[in-house]
Amino acid sequence: EVQLVESGGGLVQPGGSLRLSCAASGFTFSRHDMHWVRQDTGDRLEWVSAIGAAGDTYYSGSVKGRFTISRENAKNSLFLQMDRLSAADTAVYYCVRVGSNAFDMWGRGTMVTVSS
Amino acid sequence: QSVLTQPPSVSAAPGQKVTISCSGSSSNIGNNYVSWYQQLPGTAPKLLIFDNNKRPSGIPDRFSGSKSGTSATLDITGLQTGDEADYYCATWDNSLSVGVFGGGTKLTVL
């Protein structure tokens, strides 16, 4: 079964850090571009970051310089290191696979709450 | 403010048809494939349409997509109460090198 399972979310104070992980299974992880997409409390979907199968990385303007995406193909894992967090980063974070030029597989998401 | 513009809500009666629009620019929709997603309450988004007008396996042909210039549309025919959900369009923006989503459209089946 093709599956993406996120972990690492939680409550963090403003200015703090979190590292999200995504465990992939059921497909050849190394062949796919992978993305992080978040959904805020108003249900708006926002693209966050991407890492290509070749390791090229991309970031939204709102997280560039604070977030770092990475992958470990040997462990079928995707990561998002989030630093200098603010309330605006509060959201559900989804790990997403790209297939056929689209986000064809989504995890269930992990909640990140930034609050004092 | 989302890069892609969708109507906040649409509604229609069971059995009827709705069209959801998604407007962008030449740097995103105009030069890239558009995809559409359905998000039922409490669940993750699910791919409905890819490459502007193709359906993944298991998506009924009541759902169809099209693109013209810098706009795309999602049509849903034969509406069912189970279609009540939020619908999002998405694509890549070449000038910003970022993924972009529409603001989402809430479908109500009256």
Tab-separated table of C-alpha atoms in Angstrom:
chain	number	residue	atom	x	y	z
A	1	GLU	CA	0.000	0.000	0.000
A	2	VAL	CA	1.285	3.427	-0.952
A	3	GLN	CA	1.530	5.482	2.199
A	4	LEU	CA	2.958	8.708	3.571
A	5	VAL	CA	3.058	9.180	7.335
A	6	GLU	CA	4.071	12.481	8.875
A	7	SER	CA	5.381	12.964	12.389
A	8	GLY	CA	7.113	15.574	14.484
A	9	GLY	CA	4.387	18.157	14.846
A	10	GLY	CA	3.431	19.712	18.151
A	11	LEU	CA	3.322	22.870	20.222
A	12	VAL	CA	6.334	25.166	20.034
A	13	GLN	CA	7.000	28.668	21.283
A	14	PRO	CA	7.553	31.559	18.881
A	15	GLY	CA	11.156	31.587	17.751
A	16	GLY	CA	11.505	27.866	18.341
A	17	SER	CA	12.249	24.974	16.008
A	18	LEU	CA	10.666	21.731	14.921
A	19	ARG	CA	11.716	18.948	12.569
A	20	LEU	CA	8.982	17.201	10.639
A	21	SER	CA	9.487	13.746	9.186
A	22	CYS	CA	7.605	11.827	6.541
A	23	ALA	CA	7.936	8.064	6.183
A	24	ALA	CA	7.128	6.783	2.710
A	25	SER	CA	6.228	3.228	1.804
A	26	GLY	CA	4.777	1.234	-1.061
A	27	PHE	CA	6.596	3.021	-3.886
A	28	THR	CA	10.110	3.851	-5.103
A	29	PHE	CA	10.654	6.972	-3.014
A	30	SER	CA	13.895	8.003	-4.695
A	31	ARG	CA	12.187	8.452	-8.074
A	32	HIS	CA	9.692	11.069	-6.931
A	33	ASP	CA	9.783	14.779	-6.276
A	34	MET	CA	8.402	15.399	-2.794
A	35	HIS	CA	6.701	18.473	-1.357
A	36	TRP	CA	5.418	19.917	1.883
A	37	VAL	CA	2.060	21.698	1.772
A	38	ARG	CA	0.393	23.300	4.782
A	39	GLN	CA	-3.174	24.202	5.617
A	40	ASP	CA	-3.856	26.983	8.044
A	41	THR	CA	-6.732	27.294	10.484
A	42	GLY	CA	-8.723	29.078	7.809
A	43	ASP	CA	-8.370	25.974	5.599
A	44	ARG	CA	-6.225	27.729	3.021
A	45	LEU	CA	-3.728	25.425	1.324
A	46	GLU	CA	-0.249	26.881	1.008
A	47	TRP	CA	2.658	25.302	-0.829
A	48	VAL	CA	5.736	25.314	1.422
A	49	SER	CA	8.694	23.534	-0.123
A	50	ALA	CA	9.828	20.908	-2.589
A	51	ILE	CA	12.790	18.641	-3.174
A	52	GLY	CA	13.368	16.999	-6.499
A	53	ALA	CA	14.418	13.433	-7.067
A	54	ALA	CA	17.817	14.884	-7.948
A	55	GLY	CA	17.955	16.847	-4.688
A	56	ASP	CA	17.140	20.316	-6.021
A	57	THR	CA	15.183	22.369	-3.482
A	58	TYR	CA	12.550	25.095	-3.633
A	59	TYR	CA	10.889	27.245	-0.975
A	60	SER	CA	7.983	29.617	-0.699
A	61	GLY	CA	8.866	33.200	0.045
A	62	SER	CA	7.273	32.965	3.478
A	63	VAL	CA	9.614	30.199	4.678
A	64	LYS	CA	12.790	30.755	2.667
A	65	GLY	CA	15.764	31.132	4.978
A	66	ARG	CA	13.922	29.573	7.913
A	67	PHE	CA	12.895	26.122	6.665
A	68	THR	CA	15.123	23.428	5.174
A	69	ILE	CA	13.797	20.477	3.208
A	70	SER	CA	15.832	17.305	2.879
A	71	ARG	CA	15.432	13.646	2.036
A	72	GLU	CA	17.128	10.374	2.870
A	73	ASN	CA	16.355	7.964	0.068
A	74	ALA	CA	17.963	4.998	1.818
A	75	LYS	CA	15.380	5.382	4.571
A	76	ASN	CA	12.471	6.460	2.338
A	77	SER	CA	12.179	9.603	4.390
A	78	LEU	CA	11.444	13.276	3.833
A	79	PHE	CA	12.194	15.991	6.364
A	80	LEU	CA	11.375	19.623	7.020
A	81	GLN	CA	13.532	21.509	9.496
A	82	MET	CA	11.607	24.562	10.659
A	83	ASP	CA	13.451	27.336	12.510
A	84	ARG	CA	12.450	30.775	13.810
A	85	LEU	CA	8.818	29.720	13.906
A	86	SER	CA	6.039	32.266	14.280
A	87	ALA	CA	2.286	32.119	14.802
A	88	ALA	CA	1.862	32.439	11.040
A	89	ASP	CA	3.423	28.978	10.674
A	90	THR	CA	0.610	27.353	12.667
A	91	ALA	CA	-0.975	24.824	10.319
A	92	VAL	CA	-1.409	21.184	9.423
A	93	TYR	CA	1.638	20.136	7.405
A	94	TYR	CA	1.168	17.551	4.677
A	95	CYS	CA	3.851	15.441	3.048
A	96	VAL	CA	2.971	15.120	-0.632
A	97	ARG	CA	4.270	12.986	-3.492
A	98	VAL	CA	4.405	14.233	-7.057
A	99	GLY	CA	3.286	11.950	-9.842
A	100	SER	CA	1.947	12.802	-13.302
A	101	ASN	CA	2.657	16.516	-12.771
A	102	ALA	CA	0.372	16.623	-9.753
A	103	PHE	CA	0.238	16.000	-6.020
A	104	ASP	CA	-0.957	12.437	-6.372
A	105	MET	CA	-0.449	11.155	-2.832
A	106	TRP	CA	-0.955	13.003	0.444
A	107	GLY	CA	-0.202	12.016	3.996
A	108	ARG	CA	-2.714	12.589	6.789
A	109	GLY	CA	-0.801	15.601	8.026
A	110	THR	CA	0.820	16.666	11.280
A	111	MET	CA	-0.310	19.676	13.300
A	112	VAL	CA	2.159	22.417	14.154
A	113	THR	CA	1.057	25.035	16.677
A	114	VAL	CA	3.254	28.023	17.412
A	115	SER	CA	2.119	29.729	20.592
A	116	SER	CA	3.437	30.974	23.894
B	1	GLN	CA	-4.251	36.225	-0.894
B	2	SER	CA	-3.811	33.188	-3.156
B	3	VAL	CA	-1.978	33.394	-6.464
B	4	LEU	CA	-4.778	31.485	-8.189
B	5	THR	CA	-8.293	32.875	-7.921
B	6	GLN	CA	-11.295	30.660	-7.246
B	7	PRO	CA	-14.844	31.574	-6.226
B	8	PRO	CA	-15.260	31.059	-2.460
B	9	SER	CA	-18.405	29.003	-2.868
B	10	VAL	CA	-20.732	27.399	-5.380
B	11	SER	CA	-23.956	25.527	-4.904
B	12	ALA	CA	-26.445	23.501	-6.894
B	13	ALA	CA	-29.129	20.886	-6.438
B	14	PRO	CA	-28.511	17.136	-6.608
B	15	GLY	CA	-28.242	15.940	-10.182
B	16	GLN	CA	-27.281	19.349	-11.484
B	17	LYS	CA	-23.915	20.595	-12.793
B	18	VAL	CA	-21.467	23.066	-11.307
B	19	THR	CA	-18.413	24.728	-12.727
B	20	ILE	CA	-15.545	25.944	-10.571
B	21	SER	CA	-13.141	28.398	-12.132
B	22	CYS	CA	-9.458	28.964	-11.423
B	23	SER	CA	-7.776	32.059	-12.772
B	24	GLY	CA	-4.043	32.663	-12.910
B	25	SER	CA	-1.434	34.186	-15.181
B	26	SER	CA	1.006	33.339	-17.928
B	27	SER	CA	3.684	32.452	-15.387
B	28	ASN	CA	1.568	29.737	-13.802
B	29	ILE	CA	-1.576	28.354	-15.463
B	30	GLY	CA	-0.624	29.752	-18.846
B	31	ASN	CA	2.489	27.595	-19.093
B	32	ASN	CA	1.934	24.655	-16.767
B	33	TYR	CA	-0.422	21.786	-16.137
B	34	VAL	CA	-3.284	22.393	-13.718
B	35	SER	CA	-4.481	19.876	-11.170
B	36	TRP	CA	-7.595	19.798	-9.012
B	37	TYR	CA	-8.124	18.406	-5.515
B	38	GLN	CA	-11.141	17.473	-3.447
B	39	GLN	CA	-10.999	17.804	0.323
B	40	LEU	CA	-13.787	16.204	2.296
B	41	PRO	CA	-14.234	17.420	5.879
B	42	GLY	CA	-11.550	16.155	8.210
B	43	THR	CA	-9.469	14.506	5.495
B	44	ALA	CA	-6.420	15.291	3.393
B	45	PRO	CA	-6.864	16.634	-0.137
B	46	LYS	CA	-7.296	14.025	-2.860
B	47	LEU	CA	-6.240	14.325	-6.485
B	48	LEU	CA	-9.207	14.656	-8.855
B	49	ILE	CA	-7.705	15.949	-12.105
B	50	PHE	CA	-4.121	16.099	-13.378
B	51	ASP	CA	-2.567	17.426	-16.583
B	52	ASN	CA	-5.526	19.832	-16.961
B	53	ASN	CA	-8.092	17.210	-17.903
B	54	LYS	CA	-7.048	13.681	-16.921
B	55	ARG	CA	-8.619	11.629	-14.169
B	56	PRO	CA	-6.709	9.249	-11.909
B	57	SER	CA	-7.977	5.728	-11.683
B	58	GLY	CA	-11.115	5.561	-9.578
B	59	ILE	CA	-12.301	9.115	-10.173
B	60	PRO	CA	-15.723	9.035	-11.841
B	61	ASP	CA	-16.219	10.727	-15.213
B	62	ARG	CA	-18.677	13.120	-13.556
B	63	PHE	CA	-15.543	15.127	-12.790
B	64	SER	CA	-13.841	16.818	-15.721
B	65	GLY	CA	-11.273	19.562	-16.169
B	66	SER	CA	-10.233	21.939	-18.882
B	67	LYS	CA	-7.810	24.780	-19.430
B	68	SER	CA	-7.803	27.753	-21.733
B	69	GLY	CA	-5.082	30.370	-21.643
B	70	THR	CA	-4.566	31.462	-18.062
B	71	SER	CA	-7.734	29.919	-16.657
B	72	ALA	CA	-8.901	26.438	-15.801
B	73	THR	CA	-12.247	24.965	-14.880
B	74	LEU	CA	-13.527	21.948	-13.015
B	75	ASP	CA	-16.936	20.645	-13.985
B	76	ILE	CA	-18.942	18.315	-11.798
B	77	THR	CA	-22.076	16.805	-13.291
B	78	GLY	CA	-24.767	14.681	-11.705
B	79	LEU	CA	-24.125	16.264	-8.315
B	80	GLN	CA	-24.413	14.053	-5.259
B	81	THR	CA	-24.555	15.013	-1.610
B	82	GLY	CA	-21.266	13.193	-1.167
B	83	ASP	CA	-19.625	15.759	-3.459
B	84	GLU	CA	-19.956	18.411	-0.763
B	85	ALA	CA	-16.348	19.375	-0.135
B	86	ASP	CA	-13.717	22.004	-0.705
B	87	TYR	CA	-12.088	22.041	-4.145
B	88	TYR	CA	-8.660	23.462	-4.905
B	89	CYS	CA	-6.739	24.097	-8.109
B	90	ALA	CA	-2.942	24.042	-8.215
B	91	THR	CA	-0.030	24.454	-10.559
B	92	TRP	CA	3.593	25.617	-10.652
B	93	ASP	CA	4.648	29.227	-11.080
B	94	ASN	CA	7.696	29.528	-13.324
B	95	SER	CA	8.635	33.084	-12.445
B	96	LEU	CA	8.519	32.483	-8.688
B	97	SER	CA	9.675	28.824	-8.831
B	98	VAL	CA	6.999	27.907	-6.323
B	99	GLY	CA	3.903	25.792	-6.213
B	100	VAL	CA	0.651	27.736	-6.116
B	101	PHE	CA	-2.862	26.914	-4.993
B	102	GLY	CA	-6.213	28.537	-5.424
B	103	GLY	CA	-8.021	29.787	-2.344
B	104	GLY	CA	-10.455	26.901	-2.505
B	105	THR	CA	-14.135	26.661	-3.380
B	106	LYS	CA	-16.718	25.231	-1.030
B	107	LEU	CA	-19.326	23.187	-2.869
B	108	THR	CA	-22.757	22.905	-1.311
B	109	VAL	CA	-25.241	20.436	-2.743
B	110	LEU	CA	-28.598	21.861	-1.794
